[in-house]
CSV table of C-alpha atoms in Angstrom, one decimal:
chain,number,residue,atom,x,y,z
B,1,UNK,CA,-3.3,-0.5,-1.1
B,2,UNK,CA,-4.0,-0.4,2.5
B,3,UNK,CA,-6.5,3.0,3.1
B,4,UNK,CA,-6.7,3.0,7.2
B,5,UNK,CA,-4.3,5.8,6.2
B,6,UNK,CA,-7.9,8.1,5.1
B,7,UNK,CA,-9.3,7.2,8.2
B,8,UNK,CA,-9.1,10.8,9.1
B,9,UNK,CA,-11.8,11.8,6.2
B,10,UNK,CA,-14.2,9.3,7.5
B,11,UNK,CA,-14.5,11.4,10.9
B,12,UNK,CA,-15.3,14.6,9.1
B,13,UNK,CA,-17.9,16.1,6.6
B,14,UNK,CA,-17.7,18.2,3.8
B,15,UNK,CA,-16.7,19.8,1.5
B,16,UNK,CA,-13.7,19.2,0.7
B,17,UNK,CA,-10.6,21.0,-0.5
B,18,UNK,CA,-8.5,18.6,-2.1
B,19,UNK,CA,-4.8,19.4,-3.6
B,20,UNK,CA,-1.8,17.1,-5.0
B,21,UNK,CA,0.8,19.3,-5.1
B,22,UNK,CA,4.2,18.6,-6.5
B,23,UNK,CA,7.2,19.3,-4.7
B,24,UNK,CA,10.4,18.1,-6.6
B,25,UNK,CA,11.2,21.8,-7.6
B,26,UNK,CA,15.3,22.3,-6.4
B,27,UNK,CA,16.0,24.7,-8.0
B,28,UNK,CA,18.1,28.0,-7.0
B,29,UNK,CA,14.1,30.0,-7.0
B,30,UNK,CA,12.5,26.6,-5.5
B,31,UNK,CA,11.0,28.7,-2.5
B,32,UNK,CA,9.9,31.1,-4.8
B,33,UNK,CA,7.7,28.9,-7.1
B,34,UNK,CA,6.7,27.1,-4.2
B,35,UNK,CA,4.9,29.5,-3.0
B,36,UNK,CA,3.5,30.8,-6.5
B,37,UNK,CA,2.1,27.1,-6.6
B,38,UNK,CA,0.2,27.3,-3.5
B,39,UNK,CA,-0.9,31.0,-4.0
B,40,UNK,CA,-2.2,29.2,-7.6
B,41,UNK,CA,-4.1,26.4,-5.4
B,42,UNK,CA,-5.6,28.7,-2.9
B,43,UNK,CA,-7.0,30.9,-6.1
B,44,UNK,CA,-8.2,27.7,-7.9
B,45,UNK,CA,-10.2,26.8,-4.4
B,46,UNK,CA,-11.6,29.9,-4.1
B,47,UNK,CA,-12.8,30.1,-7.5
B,48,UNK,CA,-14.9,27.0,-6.8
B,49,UNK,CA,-16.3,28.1,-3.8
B,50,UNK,CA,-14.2,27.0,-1.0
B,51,UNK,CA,-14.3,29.6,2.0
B,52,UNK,CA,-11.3,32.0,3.3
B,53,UNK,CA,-10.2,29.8,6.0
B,54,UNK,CA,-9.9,26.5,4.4
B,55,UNK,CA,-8.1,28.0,1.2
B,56,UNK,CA,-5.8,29.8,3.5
B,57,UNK,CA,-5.3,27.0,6.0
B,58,UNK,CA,-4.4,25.0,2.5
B,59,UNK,CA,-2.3,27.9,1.0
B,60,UNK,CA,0.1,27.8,4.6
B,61,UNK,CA,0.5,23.9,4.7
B,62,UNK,CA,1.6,23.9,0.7
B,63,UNK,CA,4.0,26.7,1.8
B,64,UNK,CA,5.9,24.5,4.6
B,65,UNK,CA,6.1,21.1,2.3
B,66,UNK,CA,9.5,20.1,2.2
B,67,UNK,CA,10.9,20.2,-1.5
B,68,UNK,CA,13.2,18.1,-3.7
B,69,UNK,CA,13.7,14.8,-5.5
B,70,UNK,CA,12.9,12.8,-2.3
B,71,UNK,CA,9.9,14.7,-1.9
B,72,UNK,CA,7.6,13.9,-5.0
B,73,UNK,CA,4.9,15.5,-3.9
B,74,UNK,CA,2.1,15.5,-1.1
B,75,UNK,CA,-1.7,15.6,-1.2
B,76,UNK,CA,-3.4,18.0,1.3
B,77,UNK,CA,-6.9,17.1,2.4
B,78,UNK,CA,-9.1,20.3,3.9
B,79,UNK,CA,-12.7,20.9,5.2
B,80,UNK,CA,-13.8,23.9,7.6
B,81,UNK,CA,-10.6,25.7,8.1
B,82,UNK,CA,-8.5,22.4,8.9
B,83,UNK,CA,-5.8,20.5,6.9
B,84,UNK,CA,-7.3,17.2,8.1
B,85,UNK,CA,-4.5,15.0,6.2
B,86,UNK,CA,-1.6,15.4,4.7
B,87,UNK,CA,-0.2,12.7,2.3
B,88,UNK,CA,3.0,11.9,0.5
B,89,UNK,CA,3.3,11.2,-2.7
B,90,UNK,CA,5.5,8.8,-4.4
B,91,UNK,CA,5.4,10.5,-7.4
B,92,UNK,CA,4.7,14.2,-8.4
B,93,UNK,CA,0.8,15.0,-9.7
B,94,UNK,CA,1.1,15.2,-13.8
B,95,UNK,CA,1.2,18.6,-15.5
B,96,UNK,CA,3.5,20.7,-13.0
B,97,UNK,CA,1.0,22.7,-12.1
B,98,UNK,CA,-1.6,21.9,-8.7
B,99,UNK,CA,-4.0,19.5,-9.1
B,100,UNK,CA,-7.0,20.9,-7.2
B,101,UNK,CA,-11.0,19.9,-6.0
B,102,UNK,CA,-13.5,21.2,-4.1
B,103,UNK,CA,-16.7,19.2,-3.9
B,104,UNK,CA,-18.9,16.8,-1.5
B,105,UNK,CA,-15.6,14.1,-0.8
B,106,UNK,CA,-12.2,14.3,-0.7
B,107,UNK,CA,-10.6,13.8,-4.2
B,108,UNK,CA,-8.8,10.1,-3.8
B,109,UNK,CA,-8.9,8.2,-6.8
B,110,UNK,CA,-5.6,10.1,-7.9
B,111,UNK,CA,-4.1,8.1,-4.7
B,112,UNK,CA,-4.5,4.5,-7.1
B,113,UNK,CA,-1.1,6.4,-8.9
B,114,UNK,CA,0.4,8.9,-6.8
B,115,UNK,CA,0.8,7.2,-3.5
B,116,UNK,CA,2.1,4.4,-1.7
B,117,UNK,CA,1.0,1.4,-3.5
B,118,UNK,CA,3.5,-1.6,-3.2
B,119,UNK,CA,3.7,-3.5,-0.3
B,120,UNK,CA,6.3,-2.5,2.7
B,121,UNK,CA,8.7,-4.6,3.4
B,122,UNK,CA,10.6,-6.2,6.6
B,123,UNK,CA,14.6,-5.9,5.8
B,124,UNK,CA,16.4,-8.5,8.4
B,125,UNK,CA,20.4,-7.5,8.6
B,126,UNK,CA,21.5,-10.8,9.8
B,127,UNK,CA,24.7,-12.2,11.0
B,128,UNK,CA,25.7,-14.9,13.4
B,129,UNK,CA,25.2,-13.2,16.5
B,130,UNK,CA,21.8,-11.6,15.6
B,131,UNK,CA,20.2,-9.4,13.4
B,132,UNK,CA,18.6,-5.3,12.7
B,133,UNK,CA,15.3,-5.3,11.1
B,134,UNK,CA,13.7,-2.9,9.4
B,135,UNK,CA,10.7,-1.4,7.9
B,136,UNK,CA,11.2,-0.2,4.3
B,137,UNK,CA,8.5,1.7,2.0
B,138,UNK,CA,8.7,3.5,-1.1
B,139,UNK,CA,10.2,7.0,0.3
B,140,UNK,CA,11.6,6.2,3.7
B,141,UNK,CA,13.1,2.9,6.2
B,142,UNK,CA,12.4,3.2,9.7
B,143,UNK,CA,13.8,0.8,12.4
B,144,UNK,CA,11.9,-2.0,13.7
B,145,UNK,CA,14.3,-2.9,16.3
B,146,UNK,CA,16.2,-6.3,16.5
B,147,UNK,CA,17.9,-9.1,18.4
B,148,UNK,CA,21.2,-10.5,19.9
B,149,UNK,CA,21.5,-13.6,20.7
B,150,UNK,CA,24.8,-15.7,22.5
B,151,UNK,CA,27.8,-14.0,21.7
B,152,UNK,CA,30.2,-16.9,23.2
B,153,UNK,CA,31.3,-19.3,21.1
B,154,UNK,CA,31.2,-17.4,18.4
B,155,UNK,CA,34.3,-18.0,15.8
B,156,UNK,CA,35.8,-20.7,14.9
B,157,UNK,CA,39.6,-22.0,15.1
B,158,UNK,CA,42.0,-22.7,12.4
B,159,UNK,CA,43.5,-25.9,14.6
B,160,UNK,CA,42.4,-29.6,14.3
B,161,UNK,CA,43.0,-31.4,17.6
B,162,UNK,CA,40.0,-32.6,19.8
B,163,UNK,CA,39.2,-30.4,22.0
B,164,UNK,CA,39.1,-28.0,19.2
B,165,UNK,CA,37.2,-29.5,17.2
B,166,UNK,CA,34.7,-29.5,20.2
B,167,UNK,CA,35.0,-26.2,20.0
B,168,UNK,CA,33.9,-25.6,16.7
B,169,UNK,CA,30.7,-27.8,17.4
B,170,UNK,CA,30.5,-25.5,20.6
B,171,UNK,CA,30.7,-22.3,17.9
B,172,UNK,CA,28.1,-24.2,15.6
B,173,UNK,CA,25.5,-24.9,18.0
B,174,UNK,CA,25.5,-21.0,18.8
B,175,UNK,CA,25.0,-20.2,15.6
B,176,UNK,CA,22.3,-22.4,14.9
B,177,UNK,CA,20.3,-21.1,18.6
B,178,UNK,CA,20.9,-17.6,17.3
B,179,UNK,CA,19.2,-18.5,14.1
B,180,UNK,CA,16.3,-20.0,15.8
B,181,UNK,CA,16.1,-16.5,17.9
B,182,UNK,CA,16.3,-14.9,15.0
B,183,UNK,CA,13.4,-16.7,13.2
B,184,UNK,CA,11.1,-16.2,16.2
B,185,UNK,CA,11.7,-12.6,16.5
B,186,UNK,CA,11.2,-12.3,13.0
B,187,UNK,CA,7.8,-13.8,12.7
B,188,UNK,CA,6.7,-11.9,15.6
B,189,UNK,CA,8.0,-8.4,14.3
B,190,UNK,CA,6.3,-9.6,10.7
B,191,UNK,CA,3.1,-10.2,12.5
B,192,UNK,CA,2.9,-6.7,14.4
B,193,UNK,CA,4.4,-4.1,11.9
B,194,UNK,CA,2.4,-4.4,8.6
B,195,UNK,CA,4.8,-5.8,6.2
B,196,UNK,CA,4.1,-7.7,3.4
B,197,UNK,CA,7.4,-9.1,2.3
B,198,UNK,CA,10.6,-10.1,4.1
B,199,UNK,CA,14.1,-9.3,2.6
B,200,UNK,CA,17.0,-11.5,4.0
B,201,UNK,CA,20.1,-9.7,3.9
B,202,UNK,CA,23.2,-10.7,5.3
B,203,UNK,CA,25.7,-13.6,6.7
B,204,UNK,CA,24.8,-16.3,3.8
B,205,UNK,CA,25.3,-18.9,5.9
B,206,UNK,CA,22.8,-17.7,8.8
B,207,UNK,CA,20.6,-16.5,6.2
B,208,UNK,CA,19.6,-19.9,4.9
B,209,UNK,CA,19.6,-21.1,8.3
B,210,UNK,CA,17.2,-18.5,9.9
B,211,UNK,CA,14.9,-19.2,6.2
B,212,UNK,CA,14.6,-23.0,6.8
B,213,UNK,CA,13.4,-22.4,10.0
B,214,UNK,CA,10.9,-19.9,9.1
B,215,UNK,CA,6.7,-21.0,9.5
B,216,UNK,CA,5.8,-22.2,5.8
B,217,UNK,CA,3.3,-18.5,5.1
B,218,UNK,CA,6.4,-16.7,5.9
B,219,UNK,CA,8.7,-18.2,4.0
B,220,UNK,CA,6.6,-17.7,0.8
B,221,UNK,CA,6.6,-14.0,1.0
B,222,UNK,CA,10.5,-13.8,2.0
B,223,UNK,CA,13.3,-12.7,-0.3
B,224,UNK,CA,17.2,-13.9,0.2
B,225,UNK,CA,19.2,-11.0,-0.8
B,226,UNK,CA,22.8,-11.1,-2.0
B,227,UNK,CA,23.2,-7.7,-1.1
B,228,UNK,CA,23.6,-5.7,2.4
B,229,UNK,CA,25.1,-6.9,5.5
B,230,UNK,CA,24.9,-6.2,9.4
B,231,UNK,CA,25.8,-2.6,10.2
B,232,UNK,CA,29.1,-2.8,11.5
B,233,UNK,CA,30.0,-6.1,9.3
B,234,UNK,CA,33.4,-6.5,8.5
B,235,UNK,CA,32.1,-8.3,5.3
B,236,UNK,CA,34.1,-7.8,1.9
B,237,UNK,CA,32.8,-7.7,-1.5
B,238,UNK,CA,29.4,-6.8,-3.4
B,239,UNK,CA,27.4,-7.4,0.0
B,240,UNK,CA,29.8,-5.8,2.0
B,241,UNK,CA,28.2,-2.2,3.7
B,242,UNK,CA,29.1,0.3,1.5
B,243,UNK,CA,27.9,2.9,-0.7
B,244,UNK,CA,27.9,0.6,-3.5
B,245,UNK,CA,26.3,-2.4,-1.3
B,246,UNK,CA,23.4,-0.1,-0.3
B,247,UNK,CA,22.4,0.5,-3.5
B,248,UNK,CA,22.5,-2.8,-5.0
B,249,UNK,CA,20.5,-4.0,-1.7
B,250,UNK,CA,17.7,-0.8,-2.3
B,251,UNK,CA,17.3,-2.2,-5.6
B,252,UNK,CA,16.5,-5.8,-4.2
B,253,UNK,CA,14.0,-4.8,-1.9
B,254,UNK,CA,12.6,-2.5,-4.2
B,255,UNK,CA,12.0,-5.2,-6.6
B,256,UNK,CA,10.6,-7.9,-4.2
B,257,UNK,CA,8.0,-5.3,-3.3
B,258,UNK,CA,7.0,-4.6,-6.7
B,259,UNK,CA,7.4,-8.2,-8.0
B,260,UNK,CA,4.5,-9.7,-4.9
B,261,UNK,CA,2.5,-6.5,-5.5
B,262,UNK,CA,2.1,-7.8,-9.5
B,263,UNK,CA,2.0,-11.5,-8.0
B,264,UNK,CA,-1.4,-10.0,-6.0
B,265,UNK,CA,-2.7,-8.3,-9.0
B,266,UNK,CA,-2.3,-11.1,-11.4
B,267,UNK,CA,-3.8,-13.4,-8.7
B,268,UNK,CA,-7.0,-11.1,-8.1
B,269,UNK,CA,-7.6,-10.7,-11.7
B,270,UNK,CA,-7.5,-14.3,-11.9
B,271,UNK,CA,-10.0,-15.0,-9.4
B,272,UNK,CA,-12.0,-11.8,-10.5
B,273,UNK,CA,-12.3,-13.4,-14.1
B,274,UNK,CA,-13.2,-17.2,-12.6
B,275,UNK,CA,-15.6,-14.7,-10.3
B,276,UNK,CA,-17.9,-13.4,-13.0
B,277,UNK,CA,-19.4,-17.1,-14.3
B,278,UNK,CA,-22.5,-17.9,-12.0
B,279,UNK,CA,-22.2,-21.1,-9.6
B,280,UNK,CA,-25.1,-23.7,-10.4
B,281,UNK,CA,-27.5,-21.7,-8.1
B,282,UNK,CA,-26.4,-18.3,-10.3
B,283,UNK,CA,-24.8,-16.5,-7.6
B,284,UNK,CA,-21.1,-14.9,-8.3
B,285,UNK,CA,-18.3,-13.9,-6.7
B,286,UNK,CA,-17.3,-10.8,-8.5
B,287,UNK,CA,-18.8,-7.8,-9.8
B,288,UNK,CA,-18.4,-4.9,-12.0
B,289,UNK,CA,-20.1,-2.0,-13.7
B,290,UNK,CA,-20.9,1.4,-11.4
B,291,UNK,CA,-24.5,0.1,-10.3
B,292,UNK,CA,-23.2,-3.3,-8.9
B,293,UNK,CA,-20.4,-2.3,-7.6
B,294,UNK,CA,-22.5,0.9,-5.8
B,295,UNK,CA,-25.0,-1.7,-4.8
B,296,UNK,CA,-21.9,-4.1,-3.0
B,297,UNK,CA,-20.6,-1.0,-1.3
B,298,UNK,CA,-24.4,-0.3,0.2
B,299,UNK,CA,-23.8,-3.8,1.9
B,300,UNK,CA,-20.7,-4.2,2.3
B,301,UNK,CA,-19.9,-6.6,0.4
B,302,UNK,CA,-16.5,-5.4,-1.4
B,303,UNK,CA,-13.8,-6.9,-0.2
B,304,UNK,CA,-11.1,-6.0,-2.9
B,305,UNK,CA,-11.6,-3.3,-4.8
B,306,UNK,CA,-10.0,-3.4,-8.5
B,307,UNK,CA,-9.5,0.4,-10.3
B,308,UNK,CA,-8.1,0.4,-13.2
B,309,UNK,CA,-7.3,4.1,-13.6
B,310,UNK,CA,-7.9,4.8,-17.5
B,311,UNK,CA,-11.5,3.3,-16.8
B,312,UNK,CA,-14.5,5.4,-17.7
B,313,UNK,CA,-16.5,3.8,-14.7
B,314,UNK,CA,-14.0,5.8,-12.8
B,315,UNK,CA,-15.3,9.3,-13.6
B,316,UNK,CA,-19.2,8.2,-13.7
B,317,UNK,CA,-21.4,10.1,-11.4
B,318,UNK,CA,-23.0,8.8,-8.7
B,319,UNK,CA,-24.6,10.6,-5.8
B,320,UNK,CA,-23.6,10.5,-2.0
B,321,UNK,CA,-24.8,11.6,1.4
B,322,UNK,CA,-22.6,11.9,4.6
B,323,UNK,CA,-22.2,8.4,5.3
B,324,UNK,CA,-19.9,6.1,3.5
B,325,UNK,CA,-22.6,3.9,2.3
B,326,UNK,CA,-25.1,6.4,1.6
B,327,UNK,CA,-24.6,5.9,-2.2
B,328,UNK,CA,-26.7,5.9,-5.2
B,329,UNK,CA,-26.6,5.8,-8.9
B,330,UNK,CA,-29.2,7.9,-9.6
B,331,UNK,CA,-30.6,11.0,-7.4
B,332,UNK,CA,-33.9,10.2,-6.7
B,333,UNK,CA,-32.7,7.0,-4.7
B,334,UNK,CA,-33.3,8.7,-1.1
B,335,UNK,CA,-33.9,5.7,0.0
B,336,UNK,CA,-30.3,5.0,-0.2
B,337,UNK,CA,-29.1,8.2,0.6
B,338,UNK,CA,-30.6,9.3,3.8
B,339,UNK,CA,-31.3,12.5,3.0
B,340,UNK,CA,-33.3,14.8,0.0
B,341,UNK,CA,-30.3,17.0,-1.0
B,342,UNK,CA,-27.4,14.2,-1.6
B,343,UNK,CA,-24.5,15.3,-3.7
B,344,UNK,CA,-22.9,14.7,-6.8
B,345,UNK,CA,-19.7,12.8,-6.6
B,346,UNK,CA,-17.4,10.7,-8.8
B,347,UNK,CA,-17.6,6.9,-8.7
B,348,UNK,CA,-13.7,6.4,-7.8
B,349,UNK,CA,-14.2,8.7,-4.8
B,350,UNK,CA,-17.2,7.0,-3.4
B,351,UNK,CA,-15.9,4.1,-3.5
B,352,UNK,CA,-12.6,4.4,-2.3
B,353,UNK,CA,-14.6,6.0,0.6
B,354,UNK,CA,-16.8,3.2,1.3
B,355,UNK,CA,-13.4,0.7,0.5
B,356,UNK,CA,-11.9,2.5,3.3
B,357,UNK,CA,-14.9,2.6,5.8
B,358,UNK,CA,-15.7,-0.8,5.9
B,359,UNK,CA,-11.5,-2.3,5.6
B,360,UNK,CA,-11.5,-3.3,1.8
B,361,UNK,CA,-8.5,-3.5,0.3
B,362,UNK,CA,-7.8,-1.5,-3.3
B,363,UNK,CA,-5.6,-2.8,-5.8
B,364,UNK,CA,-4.4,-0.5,-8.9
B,365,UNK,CA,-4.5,-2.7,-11.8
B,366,UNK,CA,-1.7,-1.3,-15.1
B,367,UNK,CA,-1.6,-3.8,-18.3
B,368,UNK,CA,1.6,-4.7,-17.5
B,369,UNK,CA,-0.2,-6.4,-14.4
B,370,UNK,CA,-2.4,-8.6,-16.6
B,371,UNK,CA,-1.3,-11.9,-16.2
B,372,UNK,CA,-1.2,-14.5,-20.1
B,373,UNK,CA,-4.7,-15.4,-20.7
B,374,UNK,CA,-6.7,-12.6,-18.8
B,375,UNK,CA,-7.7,-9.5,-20.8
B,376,UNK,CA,-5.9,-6.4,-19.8
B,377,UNK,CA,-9.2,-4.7,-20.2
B,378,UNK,CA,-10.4,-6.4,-17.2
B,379,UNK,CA,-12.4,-5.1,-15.5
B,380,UNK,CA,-14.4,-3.4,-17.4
B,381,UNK,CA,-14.7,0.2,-17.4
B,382,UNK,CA,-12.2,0.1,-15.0
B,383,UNK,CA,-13.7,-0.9,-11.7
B,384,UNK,CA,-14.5,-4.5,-10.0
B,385,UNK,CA,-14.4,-6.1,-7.6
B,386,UNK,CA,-14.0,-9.5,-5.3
B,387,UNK,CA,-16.7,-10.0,-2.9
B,388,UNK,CA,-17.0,-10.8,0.7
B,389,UNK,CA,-19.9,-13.5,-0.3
B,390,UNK,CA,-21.4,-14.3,-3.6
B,391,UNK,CA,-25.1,-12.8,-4.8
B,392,UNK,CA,-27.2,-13.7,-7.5
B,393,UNK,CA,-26.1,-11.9,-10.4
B,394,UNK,CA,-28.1,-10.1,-12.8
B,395,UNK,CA,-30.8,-12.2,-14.6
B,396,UNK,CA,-30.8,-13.0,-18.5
B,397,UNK,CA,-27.4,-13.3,-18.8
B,398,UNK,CA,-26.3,-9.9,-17.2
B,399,UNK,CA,-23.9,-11.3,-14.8
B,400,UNK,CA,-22.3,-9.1,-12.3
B,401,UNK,CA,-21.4,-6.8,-15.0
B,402,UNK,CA,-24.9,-6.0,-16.3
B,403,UNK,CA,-25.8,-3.1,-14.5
B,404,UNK,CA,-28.7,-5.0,-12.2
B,405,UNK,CA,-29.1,-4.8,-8.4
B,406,UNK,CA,-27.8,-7.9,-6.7
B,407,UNK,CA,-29.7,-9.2,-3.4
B,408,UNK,CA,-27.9,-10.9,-0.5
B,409,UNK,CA,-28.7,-14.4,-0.2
């Protein structure tokens, strides 16, 4: 998970009104128990201490959500009177009922679950002209433009004499510039908008033509899809651009993201495990346990953040002051925390704060993620992480795990 999406709570200070409301409800009263739901949110915020204006400020933005099975739910982020950020949900909060905070940070760590977590993805419609692309995500696809190339020769002919059959190596050698145009405007759309993966849908034959001629990185994050064609296609069959088509294309994408986000996880665990034993000079490349992991976030030295969300770690309290590193395991640590009244926080939220200051990525790791031979308990208590550079981990066999302050070297 990228987080430059909670760049918005960096800019601000606290405290926060946090709510994950769901907003699946279609039924005939929908509007009603909306609104029951955020009247139930703003009481729950008050009760905790939250002043008039932000609960009312949160009560009105729960009130407009859109609502219905395309609309899972949304978490609304509020300090001094403001809804601040407002983020979808890919899946409603558990219970029914408003999940609601009111504390020091904004309540993320029920983000790992609820919100966007596999990779987008670039879809190229491609035929032998030229190609649509487009940017899909969990909830939503968005265009990201495209490209014609030569439109002349284009189609063959059924006859066999020579100048026809110049003809057709006329129609060929269009095809095969339009694949290169295609290729080129696909690495450079790949390169600006974000996506992870590549989907190739389409012509078959331009398909494996505009994949062979793709840089070697790309290629090994791009999918060939049997499903989906051009807009406009005349194609017949399974791929062709129907109802039907659609679907079985959605489905494809859908599982390339989620198959290279478990690629990612399995491969981070692995190096996380082959992270924790010391070089020959004791340093390590990974660590774990609240106090390392608060002690890498101090410096910066998190690069991929590892929550498993059934952790313990995750609900262990640490203590924060306004700025992302300003974090501590214990109170009295003001030389950490920049200031003599620093605030009680969870250790998810802190990090995930300090993650999202200083560019880390976070990856939510299930069981069914755990690649043979690594155990699914990793890491342990439920936080790790992969380090930016190594540091000497704790001494007497502690490791990165054991609790200890590591020291840049």
């Amino acid at each position: 998970m990228d987080l430059g999406f909670l760049g918005p709570l960096l800019e601000r200070q606290g405290p926060w009104a946090s709510v994950y409301f769901d907003t699946t409800t279609a039924s005939e009263d929908a509007a009603a128990r909306q609104r029951l739901g955020a009247k139930s949110a703003r009481e729950q915020l008050k009760d905790e201490g939250a002043d008039e204006a932000t609960c009312d400020a949160v009560r009105e933005r729960l009130v407009s959500l859109p609502r219905g099975s395309e609309h899972p739910g949304r978490a609304v982020f509020a300090t001094d009177g403001e809804v601040v950020l407002d983020v979808e949900l890919t899946q409603p909060p558990p219970g029914g009922g408003p999940l609601v905070a009111w504390q020091a940070l904004p309540r993320t760590g029920p983000l790992l679950e609820l919100a966007e977590s596999d990779p987008p993805c670039l879809v190229a419609y491609i035929d032998r002209q030229g190609a649509d692309f487009e940017l899909t995500g969990a909830l939503r696809s968005t265009s990201a433009g495209g490209v014609e190339g030569a439109d002349w020769p284009l189609h063959r002919t059924p006859t066999g004499d020579w100048s026809e059959r110049h003809f057709q190596t006329a129609v060929e050698n269009t095809w095969e510039q339009n694949a290169a145009e295609i290729a080129e405007e696909l690495r450079e759309r790949w390169e600006k908008c974000g996506a992870e993966v590549v989907v190739l849908a389409g012509d078959a034959r331009e398909r494996n033509s505009v994949y062979g001629r793709l840089p070697s990185d790309l290629r090994e994050r791009t999918v060939q899809a049997e499903h989906g064609v051009r807009a406009d296609s005349d194609a017949e069959g399974p791929a062709a651009n129907t109802s039907r088509g659609r679907r079985l294309l959605a489905e494809e994408v859908a599982e390339a993201r989620a198959e290279y986000a478990r690629q990612r996880v399995a491969e981070a665990l692995e190096r996380f495990q082959a992270g924790r034993a010391p070089h020959e000079d004791g340093r390590v490349d990974a660590a774990e346990g609240v106090p390392a992991l608060v002690e890498a976030a101090r410096e910066h030295r998190i690069g991929v953040l590892l929550a498993r969300p059934e952790g313990s770690d995750l609900r262990q309290e640490v203590w924060v002051g306004d700025e992302p590193g300003q974090v501590a395991t214990r109170r009295t640590e003001s030389q950490y925390l920049g200031e003599t009244e620093p605030s009680s926080a969870r250790a998810d939220d802190a990090l995930l704060r300090s993650a999202a200051a200083t560019g880390a990525e976070v990856l939510c790791v299930h069981g069914s993620d755990v690649p043979e031979g690594v155990p699914r308990e990793l890491p342990d208590g439920g936080l790790g992480a992969l380090l930016r550079w190594p540091y000497e981990g704790a001494p007497e066999g502690g490791g990165a795990g054991g609790g200890q302050h590591a020291t840049r070297q």
